[in-house]
XYZ file of C-alpha atoms in Angstrom:
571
model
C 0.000 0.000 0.000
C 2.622 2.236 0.531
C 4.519 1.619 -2.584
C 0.523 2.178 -4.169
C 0.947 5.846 -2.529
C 4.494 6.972 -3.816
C 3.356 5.571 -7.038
C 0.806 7.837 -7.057
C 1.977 10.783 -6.025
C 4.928 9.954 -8.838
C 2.511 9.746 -11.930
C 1.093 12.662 -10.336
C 4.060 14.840 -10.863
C 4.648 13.832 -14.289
C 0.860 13.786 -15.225
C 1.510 17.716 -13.656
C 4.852 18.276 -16.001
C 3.250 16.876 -19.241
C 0.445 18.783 -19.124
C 2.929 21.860 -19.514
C 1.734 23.430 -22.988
C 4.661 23.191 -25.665
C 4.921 25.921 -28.844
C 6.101 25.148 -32.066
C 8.877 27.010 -33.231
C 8.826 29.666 -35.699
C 11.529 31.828 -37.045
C 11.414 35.210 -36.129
C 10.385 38.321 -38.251
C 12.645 40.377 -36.696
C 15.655 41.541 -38.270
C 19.336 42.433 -37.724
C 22.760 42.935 -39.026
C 23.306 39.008 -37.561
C 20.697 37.264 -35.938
C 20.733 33.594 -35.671
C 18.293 30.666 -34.735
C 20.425 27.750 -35.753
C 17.926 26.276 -38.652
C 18.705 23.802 -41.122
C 20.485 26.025 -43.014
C 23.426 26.415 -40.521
C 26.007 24.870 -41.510
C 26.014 26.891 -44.868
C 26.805 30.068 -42.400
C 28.961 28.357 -39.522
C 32.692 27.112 -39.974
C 34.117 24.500 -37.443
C 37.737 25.523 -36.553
C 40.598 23.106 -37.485
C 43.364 25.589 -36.161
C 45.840 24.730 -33.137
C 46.587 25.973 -30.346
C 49.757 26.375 -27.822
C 49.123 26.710 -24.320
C 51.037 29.894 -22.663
C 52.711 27.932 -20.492
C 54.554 25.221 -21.353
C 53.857 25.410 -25.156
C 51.643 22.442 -25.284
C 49.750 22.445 -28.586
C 45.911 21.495 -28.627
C 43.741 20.960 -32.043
C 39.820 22.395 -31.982
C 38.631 18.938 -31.729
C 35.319 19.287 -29.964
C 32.545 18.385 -32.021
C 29.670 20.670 -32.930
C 25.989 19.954 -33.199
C 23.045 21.467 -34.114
C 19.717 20.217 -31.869
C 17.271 19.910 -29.461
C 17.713 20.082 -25.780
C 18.174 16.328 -24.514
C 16.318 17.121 -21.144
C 13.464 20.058 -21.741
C 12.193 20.977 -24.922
C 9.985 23.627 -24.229
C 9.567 24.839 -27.728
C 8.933 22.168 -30.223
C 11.302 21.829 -32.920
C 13.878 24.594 -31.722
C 17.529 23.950 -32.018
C 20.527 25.084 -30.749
C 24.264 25.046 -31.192
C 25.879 22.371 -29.087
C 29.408 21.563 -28.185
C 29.674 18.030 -27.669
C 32.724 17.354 -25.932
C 34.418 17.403 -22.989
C 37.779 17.959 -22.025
C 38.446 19.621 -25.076
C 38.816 22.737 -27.100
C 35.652 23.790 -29.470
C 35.858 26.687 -31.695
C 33.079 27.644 -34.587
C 32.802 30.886 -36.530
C 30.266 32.743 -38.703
C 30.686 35.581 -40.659
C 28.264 38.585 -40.448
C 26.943 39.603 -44.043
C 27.629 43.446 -43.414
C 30.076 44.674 -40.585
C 28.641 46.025 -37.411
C 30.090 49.589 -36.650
C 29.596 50.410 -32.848
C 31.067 54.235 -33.622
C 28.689 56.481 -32.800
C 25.646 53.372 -32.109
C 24.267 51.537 -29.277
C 25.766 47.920 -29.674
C 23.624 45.149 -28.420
C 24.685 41.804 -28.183
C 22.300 38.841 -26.901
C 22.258 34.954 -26.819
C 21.373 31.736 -24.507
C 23.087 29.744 -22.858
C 22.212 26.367 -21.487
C 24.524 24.235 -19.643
C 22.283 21.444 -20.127
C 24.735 19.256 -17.750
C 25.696 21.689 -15.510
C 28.918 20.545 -15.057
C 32.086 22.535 -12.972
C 34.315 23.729 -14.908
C 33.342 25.396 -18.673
C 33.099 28.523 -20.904
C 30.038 29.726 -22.601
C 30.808 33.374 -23.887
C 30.867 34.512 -27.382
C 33.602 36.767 -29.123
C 33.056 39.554 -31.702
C 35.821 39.474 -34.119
C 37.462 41.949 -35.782
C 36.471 43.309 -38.826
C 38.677 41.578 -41.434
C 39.852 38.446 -38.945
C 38.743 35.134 -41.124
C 36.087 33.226 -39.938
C 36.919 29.763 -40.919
C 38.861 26.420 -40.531
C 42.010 28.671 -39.019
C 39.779 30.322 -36.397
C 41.376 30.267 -32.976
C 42.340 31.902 -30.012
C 44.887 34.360 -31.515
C 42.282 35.664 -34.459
C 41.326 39.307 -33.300
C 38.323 40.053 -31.493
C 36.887 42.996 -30.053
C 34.540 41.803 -27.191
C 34.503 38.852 -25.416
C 30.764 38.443 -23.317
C 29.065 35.473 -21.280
C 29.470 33.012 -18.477
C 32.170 31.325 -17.602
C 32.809 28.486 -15.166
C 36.249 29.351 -13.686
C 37.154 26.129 -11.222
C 35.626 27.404 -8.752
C 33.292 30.511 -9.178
C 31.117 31.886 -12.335
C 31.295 35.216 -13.750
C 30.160 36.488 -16.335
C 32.924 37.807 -18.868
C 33.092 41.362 -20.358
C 36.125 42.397 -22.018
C 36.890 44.614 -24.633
C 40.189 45.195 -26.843
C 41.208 49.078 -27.235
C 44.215 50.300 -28.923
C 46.161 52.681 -27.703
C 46.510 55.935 -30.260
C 50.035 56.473 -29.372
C 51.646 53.238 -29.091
C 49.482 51.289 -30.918
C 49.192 48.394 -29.357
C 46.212 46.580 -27.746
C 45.223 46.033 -24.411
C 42.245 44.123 -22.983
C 40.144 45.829 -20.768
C 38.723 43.583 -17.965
C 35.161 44.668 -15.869
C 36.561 44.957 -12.255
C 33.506 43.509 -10.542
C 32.025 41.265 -13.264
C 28.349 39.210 -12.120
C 28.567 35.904 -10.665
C 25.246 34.331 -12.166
C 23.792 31.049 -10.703
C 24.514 28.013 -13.385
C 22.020 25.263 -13.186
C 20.324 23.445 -16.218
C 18.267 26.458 -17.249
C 18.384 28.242 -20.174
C 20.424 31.313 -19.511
C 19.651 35.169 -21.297
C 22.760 37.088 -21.303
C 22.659 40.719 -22.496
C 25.189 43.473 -23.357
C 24.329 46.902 -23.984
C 27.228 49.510 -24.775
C 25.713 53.087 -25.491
C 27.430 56.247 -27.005
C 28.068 57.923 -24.024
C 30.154 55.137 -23.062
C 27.365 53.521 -20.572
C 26.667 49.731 -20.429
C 24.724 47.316 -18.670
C 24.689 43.535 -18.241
C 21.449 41.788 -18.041
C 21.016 37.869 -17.062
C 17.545 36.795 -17.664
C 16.560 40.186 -18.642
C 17.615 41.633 -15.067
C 20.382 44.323 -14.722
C 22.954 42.818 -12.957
C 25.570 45.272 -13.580
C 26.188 48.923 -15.438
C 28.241 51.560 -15.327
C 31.243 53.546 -17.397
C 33.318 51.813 -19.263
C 35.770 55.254 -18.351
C 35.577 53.999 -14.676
C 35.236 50.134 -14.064
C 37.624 48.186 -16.277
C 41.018 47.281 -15.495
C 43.125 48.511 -16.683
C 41.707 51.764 -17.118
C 41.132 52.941 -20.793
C 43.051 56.220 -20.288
C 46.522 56.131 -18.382
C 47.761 58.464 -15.696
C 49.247 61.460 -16.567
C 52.032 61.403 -14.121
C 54.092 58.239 -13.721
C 57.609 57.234 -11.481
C 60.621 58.415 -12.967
C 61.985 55.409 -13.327
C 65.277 57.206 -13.067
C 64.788 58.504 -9.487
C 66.709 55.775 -7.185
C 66.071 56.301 -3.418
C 69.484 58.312 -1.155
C 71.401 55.911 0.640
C 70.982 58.274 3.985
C 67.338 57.627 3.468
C 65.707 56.994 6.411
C 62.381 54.874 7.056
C 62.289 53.232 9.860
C 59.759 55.257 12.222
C 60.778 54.304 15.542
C 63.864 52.363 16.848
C 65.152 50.933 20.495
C 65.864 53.458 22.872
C 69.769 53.534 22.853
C 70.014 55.304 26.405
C 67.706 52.151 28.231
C 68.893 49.680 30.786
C 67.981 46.217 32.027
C 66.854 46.574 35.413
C 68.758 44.944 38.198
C 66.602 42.159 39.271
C 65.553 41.076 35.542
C 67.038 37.626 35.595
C 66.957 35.944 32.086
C 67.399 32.455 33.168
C 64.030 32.006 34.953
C 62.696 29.261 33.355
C 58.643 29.788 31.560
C 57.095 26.848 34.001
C 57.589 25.690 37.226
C 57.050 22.234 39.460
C 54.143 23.061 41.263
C 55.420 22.163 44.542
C 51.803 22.421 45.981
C 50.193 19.817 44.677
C 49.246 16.600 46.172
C 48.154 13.395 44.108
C 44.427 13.137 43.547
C 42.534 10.711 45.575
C 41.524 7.935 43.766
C 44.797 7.251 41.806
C 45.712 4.281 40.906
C 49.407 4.208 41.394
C 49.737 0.344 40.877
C 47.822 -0.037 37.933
C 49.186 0.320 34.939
C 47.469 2.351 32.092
C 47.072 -0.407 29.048
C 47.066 -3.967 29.925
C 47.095 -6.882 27.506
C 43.661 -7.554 25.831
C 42.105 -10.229 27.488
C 39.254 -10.880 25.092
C 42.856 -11.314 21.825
C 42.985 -14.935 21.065
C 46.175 -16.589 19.420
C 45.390 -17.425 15.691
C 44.912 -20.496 14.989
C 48.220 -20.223 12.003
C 50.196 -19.129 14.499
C 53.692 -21.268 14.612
C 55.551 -20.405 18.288
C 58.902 -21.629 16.321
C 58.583 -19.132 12.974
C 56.611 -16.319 14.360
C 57.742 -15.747 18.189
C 55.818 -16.026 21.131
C 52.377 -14.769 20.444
C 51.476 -11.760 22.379
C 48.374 -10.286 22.519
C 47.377 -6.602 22.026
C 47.307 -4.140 24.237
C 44.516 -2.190 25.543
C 43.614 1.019 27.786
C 43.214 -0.243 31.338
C 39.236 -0.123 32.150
C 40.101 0.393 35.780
C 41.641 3.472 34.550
C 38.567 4.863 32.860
C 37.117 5.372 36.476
C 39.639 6.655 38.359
C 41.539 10.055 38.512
C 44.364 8.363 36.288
C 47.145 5.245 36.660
C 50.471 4.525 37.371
C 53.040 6.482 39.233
C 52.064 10.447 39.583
C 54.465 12.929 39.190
C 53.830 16.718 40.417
C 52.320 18.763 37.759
C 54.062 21.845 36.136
C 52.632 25.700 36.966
C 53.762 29.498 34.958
C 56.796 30.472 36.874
C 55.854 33.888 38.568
C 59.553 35.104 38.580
C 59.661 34.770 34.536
C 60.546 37.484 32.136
C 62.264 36.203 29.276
C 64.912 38.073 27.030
C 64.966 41.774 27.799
C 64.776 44.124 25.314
C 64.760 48.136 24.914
C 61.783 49.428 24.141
C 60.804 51.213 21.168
C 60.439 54.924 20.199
C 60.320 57.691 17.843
C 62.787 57.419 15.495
C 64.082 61.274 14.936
C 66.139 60.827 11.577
C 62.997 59.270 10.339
C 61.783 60.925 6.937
C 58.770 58.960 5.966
C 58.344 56.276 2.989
C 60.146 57.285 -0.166
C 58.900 57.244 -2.916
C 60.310 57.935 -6.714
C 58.848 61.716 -7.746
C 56.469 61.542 -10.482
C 56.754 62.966 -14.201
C 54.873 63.599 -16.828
C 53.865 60.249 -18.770
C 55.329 60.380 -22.055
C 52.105 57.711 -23.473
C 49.565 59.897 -21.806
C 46.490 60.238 -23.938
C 42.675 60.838 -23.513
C 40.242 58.661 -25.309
C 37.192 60.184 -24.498
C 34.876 57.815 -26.416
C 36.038 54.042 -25.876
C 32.577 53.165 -26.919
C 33.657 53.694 -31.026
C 35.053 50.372 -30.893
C 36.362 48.314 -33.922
C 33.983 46.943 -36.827
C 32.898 43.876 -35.935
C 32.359 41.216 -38.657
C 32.071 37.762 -37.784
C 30.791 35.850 -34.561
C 33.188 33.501 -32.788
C 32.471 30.638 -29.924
C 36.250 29.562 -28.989
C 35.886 27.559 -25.413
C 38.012 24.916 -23.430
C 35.316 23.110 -21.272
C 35.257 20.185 -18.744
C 31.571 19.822 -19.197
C 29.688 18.218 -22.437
C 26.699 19.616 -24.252
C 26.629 23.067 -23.969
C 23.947 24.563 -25.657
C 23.659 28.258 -27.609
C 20.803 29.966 -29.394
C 19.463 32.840 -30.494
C 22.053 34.774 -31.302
C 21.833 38.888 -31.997
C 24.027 40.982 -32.629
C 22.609 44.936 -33.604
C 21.985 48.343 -32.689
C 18.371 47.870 -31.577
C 17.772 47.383 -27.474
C 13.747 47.130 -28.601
C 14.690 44.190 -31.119
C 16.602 42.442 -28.850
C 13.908 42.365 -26.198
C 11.526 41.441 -28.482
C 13.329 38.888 -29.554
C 14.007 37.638 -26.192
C 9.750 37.553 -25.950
C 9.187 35.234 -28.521
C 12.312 32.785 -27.407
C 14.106 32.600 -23.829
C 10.481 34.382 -22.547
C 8.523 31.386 -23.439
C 11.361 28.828 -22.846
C 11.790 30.141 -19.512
C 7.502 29.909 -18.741
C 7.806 26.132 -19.959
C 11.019 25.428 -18.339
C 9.736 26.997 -14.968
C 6.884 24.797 -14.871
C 8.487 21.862 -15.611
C 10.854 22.567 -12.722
C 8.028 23.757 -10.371
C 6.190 20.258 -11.501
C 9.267 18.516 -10.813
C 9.603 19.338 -7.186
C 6.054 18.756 -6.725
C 6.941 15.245 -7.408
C 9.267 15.279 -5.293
C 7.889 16.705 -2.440
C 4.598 14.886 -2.757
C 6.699 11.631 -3.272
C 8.704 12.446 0.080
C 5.161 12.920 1.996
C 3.933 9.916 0.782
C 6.922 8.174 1.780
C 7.502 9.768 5.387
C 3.658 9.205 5.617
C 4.066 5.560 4.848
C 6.552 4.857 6.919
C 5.452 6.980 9.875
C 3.904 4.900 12.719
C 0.322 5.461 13.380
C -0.796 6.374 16.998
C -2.857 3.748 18.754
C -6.223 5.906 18.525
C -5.482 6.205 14.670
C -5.368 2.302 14.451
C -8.194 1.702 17.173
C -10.314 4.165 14.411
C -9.844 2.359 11.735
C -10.005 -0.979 13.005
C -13.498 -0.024 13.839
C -14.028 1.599 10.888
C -12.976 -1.009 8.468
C -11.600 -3.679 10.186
C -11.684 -6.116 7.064
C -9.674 -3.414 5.448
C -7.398 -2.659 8.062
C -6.388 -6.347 8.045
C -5.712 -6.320 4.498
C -3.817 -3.448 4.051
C -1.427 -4.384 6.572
C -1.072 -7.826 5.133
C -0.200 -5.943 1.970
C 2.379 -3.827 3.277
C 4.028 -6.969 5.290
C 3.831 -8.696 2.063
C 5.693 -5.617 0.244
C 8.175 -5.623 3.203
C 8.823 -8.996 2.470
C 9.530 -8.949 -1.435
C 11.961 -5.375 -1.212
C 13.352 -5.881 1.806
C 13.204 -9.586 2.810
C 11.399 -11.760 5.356
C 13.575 -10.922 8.347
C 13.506 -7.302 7.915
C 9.660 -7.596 7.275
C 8.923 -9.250 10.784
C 11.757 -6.516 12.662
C 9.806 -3.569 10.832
C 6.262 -5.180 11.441
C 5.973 -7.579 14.183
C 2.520 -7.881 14.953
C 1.354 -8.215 11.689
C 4.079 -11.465 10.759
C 3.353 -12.327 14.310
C -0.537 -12.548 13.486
C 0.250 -14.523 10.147
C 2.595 -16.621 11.538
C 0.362 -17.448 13.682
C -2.911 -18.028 11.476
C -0.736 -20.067 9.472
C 0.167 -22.298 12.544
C -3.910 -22.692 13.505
C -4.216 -23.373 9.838
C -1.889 -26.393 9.735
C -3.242 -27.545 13.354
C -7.023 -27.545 12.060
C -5.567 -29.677 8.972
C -3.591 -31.838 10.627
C -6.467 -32.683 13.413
C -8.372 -33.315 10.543
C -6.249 -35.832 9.112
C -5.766 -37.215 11.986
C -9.154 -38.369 13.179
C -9.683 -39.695 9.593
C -6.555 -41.910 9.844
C -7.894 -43.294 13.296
C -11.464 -44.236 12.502
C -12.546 -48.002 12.693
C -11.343 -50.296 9.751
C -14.511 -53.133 8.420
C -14.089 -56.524 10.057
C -14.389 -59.422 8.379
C -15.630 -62.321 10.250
C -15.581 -66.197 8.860
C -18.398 -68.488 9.645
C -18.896 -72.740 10.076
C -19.658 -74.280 6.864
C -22.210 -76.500 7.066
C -23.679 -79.358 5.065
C -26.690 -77.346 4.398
C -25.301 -74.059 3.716
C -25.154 -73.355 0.376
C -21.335 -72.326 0.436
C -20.090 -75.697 1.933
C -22.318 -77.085 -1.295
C -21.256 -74.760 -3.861
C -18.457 -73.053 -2.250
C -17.522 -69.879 -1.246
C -19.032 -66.810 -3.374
C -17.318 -63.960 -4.494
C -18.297 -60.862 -5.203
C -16.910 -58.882 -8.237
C -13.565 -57.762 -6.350
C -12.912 -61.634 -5.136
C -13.644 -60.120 -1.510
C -15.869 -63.061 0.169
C -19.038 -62.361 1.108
C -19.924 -62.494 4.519
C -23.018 -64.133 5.488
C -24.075 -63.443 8.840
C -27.084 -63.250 11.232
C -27.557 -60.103 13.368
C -26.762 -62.230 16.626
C -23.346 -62.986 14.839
C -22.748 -59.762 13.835
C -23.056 -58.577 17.437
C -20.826 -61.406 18.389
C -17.988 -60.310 15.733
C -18.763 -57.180 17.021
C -17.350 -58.006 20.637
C -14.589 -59.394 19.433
C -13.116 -57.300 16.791
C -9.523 -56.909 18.099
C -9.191 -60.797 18.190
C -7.513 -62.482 15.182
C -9.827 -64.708 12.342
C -9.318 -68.360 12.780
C -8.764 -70.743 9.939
C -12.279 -72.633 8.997
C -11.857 -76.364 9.444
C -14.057 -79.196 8.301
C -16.471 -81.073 10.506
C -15.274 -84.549 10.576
């Protein structure tokens, strides 16, 4: 019965989650410099990498192996027939690249970038951002993790912690080179099987905000939170300026003019004997504190000649346990009151003391002022370049534009009704669960002896039977001996029955085996008698016929324990 009630409450909870209502997917209407919803047509727009790879340290070189597939979610589909990009593998490096038709040119634009994420095995350690390549950087077989980008956005499992990457490349005007510009704080999302929304929004005035699951969680200036800052200091170190040798920074110093006092005496030791002490009562002074153990038997291979005289193990005296403590007691040791340790002069002001040096500053000869880092590069192909420990990592619904309404609607007609579906599934899910863990608990809880007293009365033909049926349960998942330990009344009560059962049957058989057997009784043959004449008749089984008068009857009666005798002949 109580397997009956988790099975219910089970079907339940998936009755609950299949009754979740499903869309069919349709591509979107909406449109944008790239946008992409993985359809059949793909693979005529994406380019798996073949390119290699040597690791910074060490110089180990890796190939792109990690296979690329385009599909539905192997756990929750919530829209029917949507696919994503998945990378297969783990343990391995994936890269995949896809050219946008016309280049994206942030100068002067909002840029909006947007795509899902699903770590559909959750997994610990993995990367699932996106890079925006360079205008001009090839988007094929030789894509890697040297090809130019200019942002790099998503989450990232980093072994341990997630954040949520946002970098961006700037050059600087008068050196030239590039530098990656790191958020300070970036978010820490929560991963779990879920499909993930991850927005970027980088405005003119060089604002931006990240959104996970169409929530802000973080904005700002890109002027003021990435490291390292987009414009240097003006003033730097000279790195010509060496600190004086007669520099002084030490702020204080031992007092050259102090003296040890008289009675300091450096030899007192840190502890004492405590002379005061007396041994506890109780001690046993004669015992000793492990004795041999006397429940250690010799082994039965043990050979006196090869192996030694066998001795047994030793164990913690019991009588010890009891007592203050065993065997002989020796005066504790106490903090010697007369102790001082090492003297030393105390400290003051040092007065030649100048304060920290430091190297003077100068004017910094790569100074600049970029007051608009948000007119960054052309951007012309899309780039997924990953090393993950996790397998089957799922993207879709990829935009990159200029519109933040686009985006959003987008966002309505995908990860909006993925995340309803998903939600419910999840919501259904621990339903289950939690109605499956009642159940359970409520099975196995035992019932007060009003509640069983209440239904006895009730139902008592039921009662009976359903505890029957949960011994009997008991006894085919967890065994016979288990059944009777977790129910003992009940196996009691049938072991009983059964016992009464055999007794009734076996008293039965018993006064059927013991009734009275027929007797068979010869009589005198006689010249008259028809069977001295013809001989004795027989009846159809050759059993002779007995021929007797009520009188003899009676008489064979009497004597029915007394043996036949042989018929003789008269003479």
């Amino acid at each position: 019965m109580r397997g009956l009630a988790v099975s219910a409450a089970l079907l339940s909870g998936l009755a609950a989650a299949a009754d979740v209502e499903k869309p069919t997917f349709t591509p979107t209407a909406i449109k944008a410099p790239f946008l992409e919803q993985f359809t059949p047509d793909w693979q005529d727009r994406w380019t798996p990498s073949e390119a290699t790879k040597k690791t910074a340290v060490g110089g180990e070189t890796f190939s792109y192996v990690g296979k690329w597939s385009v599909e539905e979610p192997f756990k929750q589909v919530s829209i029917v027939g949507d696919k994503g990009l998945v990378a297969k593998d783990k343990a391995t490096h994936h890269a995949i690249s896809a050219p946008i038709a016309k280049s994206v040119d942030p100068k002067g634009k909002t840029l909006v970038v947007q795509y899902e994420a699903k770590f559909q095995k959750v997994g610990n350690c993995g990367g699932g951002y996106v890079k925006l390549l360079e205008d001009g950087a090839l988007a094929n077989k030789e894509f890697s993790d040297t090809t130019p980008w200019v942002i790099m956005f998503g989450p990232d499992l980093t072994c341990p912690g997630t954040k949520v990457h946002f970098i961006f490349r700037h050059q600087n005007p008068i050196t030239k080179e590039w530098e990656e510009k790191h958020l300070k704080t970036p978010p820490q999302p929560v991963i779990d099987d879920m499909t993930k929304l991850y927005t970027l929004i980088v405005n003119p005035d060089n604002s931006y905000k990240v959104l996970i699951d169409d929530v802000v969680a973080s904005e700002g200036s890109l002027l003021e939170d990435f490291s390292p800052s987009v414009n240097p200091d003006k003033e730097i170190d000279d790195p010509e300026d060496k600190k004086p040798e007669d520099w002084v920074d030490d702020a204080q110093i031992r007092d050259p003019d102090a003296v040890k006092p008289e009675d300091w005496d450096e030899n007192e030791p840190f502890q004492i004997i405590d002379d005061d002490a007396v041994i506890p009562e109780g001690w046993l002074a004669d015992e000793p504190k492990e004795i041999p153990d006397p429940a250690a038997v010799k082994p039965e291979e043990w050979d006196d000649e090869e192996d030694g005289d066998w001795i047994p193990p030793m164990v913690r005296n019991p009588k010890c346990e009891e007592a203050p403590g065993c065997g002989p007691w020796t005066k504790p040791m106490k903090t010697n009151p007369k102790f001082k340790g090492r003297w030393e002069a105390p400290m003051i002001d040092n007065p030649a003391y100048k304060g920290i040096w430091a190297p003077r500053k100068i004017a910094n000869p790569n100074y600049y002022e970029d007051l608009h880092p948000a007119n960054l590069h052309p951007i012309g192909a899309v780039g997924y370049e990953i090393w993950t420990m996790t397998e089957d990592i799922m993207f879709d619904n990829v935009y990159v534009g200029h519109s933040v309404d686009d985006a959003k609607k987008l966002a309505e007609e995908t990860w909006y009704v993925k995340n309803k579906v998903e939600k419910a599934v999840r919501d259904a899910e621990a339903a289950e669960s939690k109605a499956k863990a009642e159940a359970e608990a409520k099975a196995t809880k035992a019932p007060s002896s009003d509640d069983v007293l209440t239904r006895l009365k009730e139902d008592p033909a039921g009662f009976v039977r359903e505890k029957v049926m949960d011994f009997v349960e008991d006894v085919q998942e967890e065994g016979p001996i288990a059944a009777l330990q977790a129910n003992p009344q009940v196996g009691g009560a049938i072991l009983a029955s059964v016992l009464t059962l055999f007794g009734a049957l076996a008293a039965i058989l018993g006064l059927v085996g013991s009734s009275a057997q027929p007797v068979v009784k010869s009589v005198k043959k006689t010249d008259s008698s028809p069977v001295a004449a013809d001989g004795p008749k027989k009846t159809p089984n050759d059993t002779p016929a007995v021929v007797a008068s009520e009188p003899a009857a009676a008489a064979a009666a009497s004597t029915a324990t007394s043996k036949d005798t042989p018929l003789k002949k008269r003479k």
